[in-house]
């Protein structure tokens, strides 16, 4: 006999506190160690290109945020759905809003995972256990945690604490697939269920286009099956698809507006490039992963067919559907190229393949556990009921284990002492975090209360300033700004002039990878077998050798062509030496060798703070 509905309801609600505490542990441990919320937010694993647009949403603007002179103009390209929860919370509660939003998202992921797993046909107990494991980040992106603990674990990832991908985007994916399975497996084909699917798919399309491409293919492939399967109705299916399409279009209107109103230079900076429709790219090395996961799915389907009664064999449909998603994930990249004639950062499609593989493996393992549990279950003598205390004990043990496991995932970020982007040589310095902590206290002090615009070549400083400081930048981050390439280049060159950089210094700086990516072109100057900005003979020999080793899926091998370097040199010779028409309140230099020998004119900027890594210069009052 099943556990009573009351016990299920209570356990389901109570278990949601576990992922809430799992994600809150990071903030609790950080505060206990004496860290400020703003610095803890920076060192919480994430993609900090999203901080400037997140700051804009917190201040209720969807236009330009970084550049004060063009504040609110245009519309940003960054997806709104994956930032909305944190943006609203930050607007309401300031830095504490980040904590509130994190906890809320973790709870939502737990319920979304439960919904998806129940639609896959798993039992209440197995669903609760797997939902806890997922929502506590133990399968988290990029999928290294299980491999670190158990060397045999397959490479995969499902959710994780990295903000906002997949912290928010996997939430929309789980919700979308939960609705999809309810239609396909549970046969809930009413217009309401199709409309709900359209809502989740519209949010997924805006925040995670790569996964949406696979889900869209699956919906198209499954539609004829829904029409012709036993008891299907063509009219009902067409009505549902029409409802799905109209809802998707309505929800995705902001996405369409962003594409239409963004500056034409932005897509190229973000890494978009044309590809011949008849010569699309395919995922490299994906065949082995797909074959192994599919063979496991076939084995699970065989076990289900052997062990479950006929009424329960519909659970096999979930395994078949998720296998279909995995297979289609290998076609999403070429299919999108054929449709669009272009692609953007195509390596993300490989990440999505591993996400769909993780979904298939997780559900498959859940079905195997269900079969094993059904063979071991023994009812209480004379009652026919199954004892509930072993299940309660098992859930308690799993909950404690998940909290311990999630805590171990937070500590590397809590204890991290170097720059969050130490993968860039310019930021690879010792003792960075303590110096950065001192810097943020200085920038937040009353001395700089009126400062609004800051210039720096340290991306971590810029992202902290955009969200927790004065908010605006003299040299904006190219991927977070709606300015033209010409305006971004002009501001950067003027900043070099303000620092007194010689022509030789300027040429050294623009070729530096951290400047090239974070302050000049983002992925504009990518060099790979898929796309290169200029002809290959326009690059130095070292770049051409790296090109030969690259993949068509690469996006972050970037290099400045010789012709572009010469163009910038000529522009620098004409750059203005004064900046009176543009506001600049503070300059932050450091921490590595990038700008160590540079400094602004002491008659116009005074040194107000210095520590082992940073120097802060404030504009002198006229």
XYZ file of C-alpha atoms in Angstrom, residues 76-476:
401
model
C 20.575 44.814 -24.128
C 21.218 41.467 -25.786
C 21.596 39.539 -22.535
C 18.621 37.265 -21.727
C 16.125 38.680 -19.267
C 14.556 35.443 -17.893
C 17.796 34.077 -16.450
C 18.429 37.395 -14.639
C 14.904 38.415 -13.613
C 14.692 36.668 -10.208
C 18.056 37.987 -9.015
C 17.490 41.405 -10.587
C 14.182 41.891 -8.790
C 15.599 40.610 -5.496
C 18.637 42.897 -5.732
C 16.390 45.847 -6.466
C 14.289 45.080 -3.378
C 16.920 43.966 -0.860
C 20.243 45.263 -2.228
C 23.134 42.764 -1.784
C 21.024 40.544 0.493
C 18.716 40.035 -2.473
C 21.351 37.791 -4.047
C 20.980 35.409 -1.090
C 17.180 35.504 -1.233
C 17.168 34.800 -4.977
C 19.656 31.923 -4.641
C 17.512 30.193 -2.024
C 14.326 30.717 -4.022
C 15.873 29.272 -7.192
C 17.191 26.193 -5.359
C 13.694 25.473 -4.011
C 12.180 25.952 -7.467
C 14.733 23.562 -8.969
C 13.807 20.922 -6.384
C 10.116 21.106 -7.316
C 10.908 21.281 -11.057
C 13.092 18.174 -10.748
C 10.334 16.381 -8.831
C 7.815 17.280 -11.525
C 10.125 16.058 -14.279
C 10.987 12.801 -12.479
C 7.365 12.001 -11.600
C 6.426 12.558 -15.262
C 9.180 10.051 -16.089
C 7.267 7.404 -14.121
C 9.510 7.183 -11.045
C 8.127 6.365 -7.619
C 7.695 8.971 -4.890
C 10.721 7.774 -2.906
C 13.086 7.579 -5.873
C 11.856 10.943 -7.146
C 12.494 12.582 -3.772
C 16.018 11.143 -3.518
C 17.076 12.122 -7.034
C 15.467 15.567 -6.747
C 17.534 16.168 -3.599
C 20.746 15.069 -5.288
C 20.080 17.327 -8.273
C 18.885 20.398 -6.337
C 21.825 20.233 -3.928
C 24.211 20.564 -6.865
C 25.829 17.128 -6.606
C 25.572 16.589 -10.359
C 26.506 20.209 -10.929
C 28.051 21.853 -13.943
C 30.624 21.185 -15.284
C 30.105 17.654 -13.983
C 33.422 17.189 -12.208
C 32.097 16.572 -8.711
C 31.110 12.925 -9.097
C 34.224 12.309 -11.158
C 36.324 13.700 -8.319
C 34.591 11.524 -5.744
C 34.128 8.425 -7.933
C 36.621 8.099 -10.780
C 34.273 5.903 -12.810
C 31.448 8.454 -12.995
C 30.593 9.411 -16.601
C 31.202 12.963 -17.782
C 27.856 14.743 -17.443
C 26.267 17.710 -15.746
C 22.819 18.548 -14.456
C 22.142 21.848 -12.718
C 24.788 23.382 -10.449
C 25.560 26.562 -8.509
C 27.198 28.484 -11.385
C 25.213 31.676 -12.003
C 23.239 32.075 -14.208
C 24.080 29.055 -16.379
C 22.976 26.456 -15.405
C 21.682 27.816 -12.085
C 18.671 29.448 -13.776
C 18.688 27.898 -17.227
C 18.440 24.287 -16.020
C 15.345 25.328 -14.060
C 13.613 26.285 -17.317
C 14.873 23.096 -18.989
C 13.486 20.859 -16.220
C 10.140 22.668 -16.305
C 10.002 22.410 -20.092
C 10.832 18.691 -20.161
C 8.416 18.004 -17.304
C 5.564 19.434 -19.387
C 6.804 17.624 -22.499
C 6.787 14.263 -20.703
C 3.344 14.926 -19.222
C 2.051 15.302 -22.782
C 3.996 12.416 -24.302
C 3.944 9.867 -21.461
C 0.945 10.799 -19.326
C -1.138 11.778 -22.393
C -2.232 15.120 -20.961
C -2.846 16.638 -24.361
C -5.241 19.438 -23.430
C -4.582 22.975 -24.562
C -3.712 24.012 -21.004
C -0.760 21.598 -20.859
C 0.418 22.729 -24.312
C 0.167 26.366 -23.199
C 2.271 25.645 -20.101
C 4.845 23.927 -22.318
C 4.876 27.040 -24.506
C 5.622 29.252 -21.495
C 8.583 27.138 -20.369
C 9.870 26.735 -23.925
C 9.682 30.499 -24.506
C 11.748 31.120 -21.356
C 14.205 28.378 -22.344
C 14.572 29.832 -25.846
C 15.587 33.204 -24.421
C 17.969 31.939 -21.770
C 19.414 28.762 -23.296
C 19.004 28.688 -27.039
C 21.228 25.614 -27.403
C 18.968 23.377 -25.299
C 15.853 24.923 -26.848
C 17.090 23.831 -30.296
C 17.048 20.181 -29.175
C 13.685 20.455 -27.409
C 12.183 22.182 -30.451
C 13.360 19.334 -32.684
C 11.852 16.813 -30.259
C 8.476 18.573 -30.254
C 8.474 18.547 -34.056
C 9.410 14.863 -34.222
C 6.888 13.752 -31.596
C 3.898 15.673 -32.990
C 3.051 13.088 -35.719
C 3.334 10.306 -33.136
C 0.799 12.046 -30.892
C -1.587 12.308 -33.836
C -1.460 8.677 -34.913
C -0.898 6.766 -31.691
C -3.793 4.758 -30.285
C -6.592 7.117 -29.309
C -4.835 10.125 -30.847
C -6.686 12.903 -32.582
C -5.226 15.053 -35.353
C -7.537 17.934 -34.487
C -6.604 17.807 -30.808
C -2.878 17.652 -31.599
C -3.073 20.541 -34.055
C -5.063 22.598 -31.556
C -2.430 21.876 -28.914
C 0.437 22.763 -31.236
C -1.271 26.022 -32.187
C -1.692 26.886 -28.517
C 1.946 25.982 -27.863
C 3.169 28.130 -30.755
C 1.097 31.175 -29.828
C 2.163 30.995 -26.173
C 5.817 30.592 -27.144
C 5.654 33.626 -29.428
C 4.006 35.712 -26.714
C 6.557 34.754 -24.045
C 9.491 35.166 -26.439
C 8.558 38.700 -27.540
C 11.374 40.246 -25.431
C 13.820 37.930 -27.208
C 12.547 39.117 -30.594
C 12.775 42.746 -29.462
C 16.353 42.230 -28.338
C 17.323 40.765 -31.700
C 15.637 43.568 -33.631
C 16.786 46.512 -31.502
C 20.293 45.480 -30.456
C 23.198 47.282 -32.085
C 24.343 45.376 -35.217
C 27.886 45.110 -33.808
C 26.721 43.140 -30.755
C 26.099 39.673 -32.320
C 29.615 39.606 -33.781
C 31.113 40.598 -30.413
C 29.176 37.778 -28.766
C 30.637 35.300 -31.246
C 28.027 34.960 -34.007
C 29.369 34.166 -37.472
C 27.919 32.907 -40.782
C 28.175 29.264 -41.860
C 27.247 27.752 -45.206
C 23.880 26.073 -44.786
C 24.920 23.091 -46.900
C 28.180 22.619 -44.959
C 27.113 22.723 -41.297
C 29.271 21.796 -38.295
C 28.733 18.584 -36.345
C 29.674 17.787 -32.766
C 33.124 16.263 -32.580
C 33.633 13.102 -30.546
C 29.964 12.847 -29.554
C 29.266 9.411 -31.052
C 30.860 7.378 -28.258
C 28.990 9.194 -25.489
C 25.657 8.894 -27.295
C 26.097 5.197 -28.092
C 27.032 4.247 -24.528
C 24.164 6.210 -22.990
C 21.706 4.796 -25.544
C 22.809 1.228 -24.833
C 22.181 1.878 -21.145
C 18.699 3.175 -22.022
C 17.976 0.012 -24.032
C 19.038 -2.090 -21.049
C 16.751 -0.093 -18.733
C 13.842 -0.486 -21.164
C 14.420 -4.249 -21.204
C 14.400 -4.377 -17.394
C 11.169 -2.371 -17.285
C 9.518 -4.590 -19.884
C 10.474 -7.686 -17.861
C 9.661 -6.491 -14.355
C 6.692 -4.105 -14.508
C 3.061 -5.041 -15.035
C 1.425 -4.024 -18.316
C -0.238 -0.920 -16.825
C 3.145 0.423 -15.754
C 5.033 -0.173 -18.964
C 4.227 3.336 -20.154
C 7.185 4.306 -18.020
C 9.306 2.981 -20.872
C 8.030 5.900 -22.957
C 10.006 8.312 -20.760
C 13.217 6.372 -21.384
C 12.491 6.308 -25.110
C 11.666 10.035 -25.131
C 14.849 10.996 -23.283
C 16.887 8.790 -25.618
C 15.298 10.657 -28.505
C 16.356 13.965 -26.919
C 19.919 12.698 -26.593
C 20.021 11.624 -30.239
C 18.514 14.915 -31.411
C 21.055 16.887 -29.353
C 23.694 15.693 -31.824
C 21.657 17.206 -34.669
C 20.709 20.501 -33.009
C 23.899 22.266 -34.160
C 23.715 21.337 -37.871
C 19.929 21.796 -37.916
C 20.202 25.303 -36.468
C 22.877 26.194 -39.039
C 20.699 24.942 -41.901
C 17.787 27.063 -40.617
C 19.695 30.219 -39.610
C 22.774 30.174 -41.834
C 24.922 31.094 -38.825
C 25.863 29.967 -35.344
C 27.197 31.450 -32.110
C 29.660 29.891 -29.644
C 28.872 26.387 -30.982
C 30.808 24.579 -28.237
C 27.723 25.087 -26.049
C 25.917 22.426 -28.071
C 28.344 19.841 -26.665
C 27.475 20.966 -23.133
C 23.817 20.402 -23.956
C 24.509 16.888 -25.191
C 25.975 16.088 -21.771
C 22.965 17.626 -20.057
C 20.551 15.435 -22.012
C 22.812 12.457 -21.376
C 22.656 13.213 -17.653
C 18.848 13.384 -17.755
C 18.681 10.006 -19.489
C 21.142 8.354 -17.090
C 19.486 9.805 -13.994
C 16.012 8.636 -15.021
C 17.399 5.255 -16.086
C 19.102 4.745 -12.736
C 15.863 5.798 -11.037
C 13.901 3.117 -12.914
C 16.467 0.474 -11.967
C 16.223 1.528 -8.302
C 12.428 1.341 -8.490
C 12.585 -2.188 -9.898
C 15.040 -3.260 -7.201
C 12.898 -1.738 -4.448
C 9.747 -3.461 -5.744
C 11.486 -6.839 -5.565
C 12.658 -6.232 -1.970
C 9.473 -4.771 -0.536
C 7.692 -6.832 2.103
C 4.321 -5.741 3.559
C 3.691 -5.727 7.310
C 2.220 -9.068 8.480
C -1.560 -8.999 8.676
C -1.893 -5.455 7.261
C -0.705 -5.588 3.672
C 0.899 -2.142 4.238
C 4.540 -1.293 3.675
C 6.355 0.152 6.716
C 7.061 3.858 6.335
C 9.935 4.271 8.810
C 12.637 2.777 6.523
C 11.701 5.303 3.859
C 11.754 8.193 6.307
C 15.139 7.041 7.597
C 16.509 6.721 4.055
C 15.303 10.199 3.075
C 16.860 11.652 6.242
C 20.197 10.004 5.491
C 20.112 11.228 1.891
C 19.213 14.770 2.999
C 22.146 14.926 5.435
C 24.483 13.450 2.830
C 23.368 16.023 0.263
C 24.017 18.891 2.668
C 27.509 17.580 3.435
C 28.196 17.077 -0.263
C 26.990 20.534 -1.238
C 29.088 22.116 1.509
C 32.169 20.492 0.017
C 31.315 22.117 -3.331
C 31.163 25.601 -1.791
C 34.501 25.546 0.016
C 36.763 25.889 -3.060
C 35.053 29.221 -3.832
C 34.941 30.360 -0.203
C 38.665 29.652 0.210
C 39.740 30.886 -3.220
C 42.464 33.503 -2.835
C 43.246 34.391 -6.426
C 41.364 36.244 -9.150
C 38.134 34.636 -10.381
C 39.564 34.769 -13.914
C 43.054 33.558 -13.092
C 42.892 31.576 -16.330
C 44.007 34.883 -17.896
C 47.743 35.411 -17.366
C 47.308 39.119 -16.593
C 45.215 38.274 -13.509
C 47.390 35.437 -12.217
C 48.777 37.031 -9.053
C 49.095 35.854 -5.456
C 47.133 37.296 -2.566
C 44.556 38.844 -4.823
C 41.438 38.297 -2.717
C 42.644 40.141 0.386
C 43.784 43.083 -1.736
C 40.471 43.045 -3.589
C 38.581 42.977 -0.275
C 40.472 46.075 0.897
C 39.794 47.747 -2.439
C 36.030 47.213 -2.203
C 35.986 48.711 1.295
C 37.791 51.756 -0.055
C 35.481 52.140 -3.052
C 32.421 51.800 -0.794
C 33.707 54.397 1.673
C 32.248 57.846 2.164
C 35.254 59.366 0.411
C 33.951 58.056 -2.933
C 30.230 58.331 -2.233
C 29.713 60.720 -5.161
C 31.758 58.691 -7.651
C 29.730 57.151 -10.459
C 32.120 56.322 -13.317
C 35.173 54.095 -12.908
C 37.876 53.032 -15.356
C 39.940 49.879 -14.918
C 41.496 46.989 -16.827
C 40.544 44.439 -14.145
C 37.285 42.748 -15.112
C 36.554 41.585 -11.566
C 36.765 45.163 -10.291
C 34.517 46.373 -13.111
C 31.863 43.721 -12.425
C 31.876 44.448 -8.669
C 31.559 48.181 -9.384
C 28.692 47.681 -11.846
C 26.578 45.759 -9.325
C 27.625 47.040 -5.899
C 29.487 50.321 -6.508
C 28.691 53.418 -8.520
C 27.502 51.317 -11.420
C 28.984 52.953 -14.524
C 32.195 52.394 -16.482
C 34.381 54.569 -18.661
C 35.471 51.498 -20.642
C 32.474 49.143 -20.799
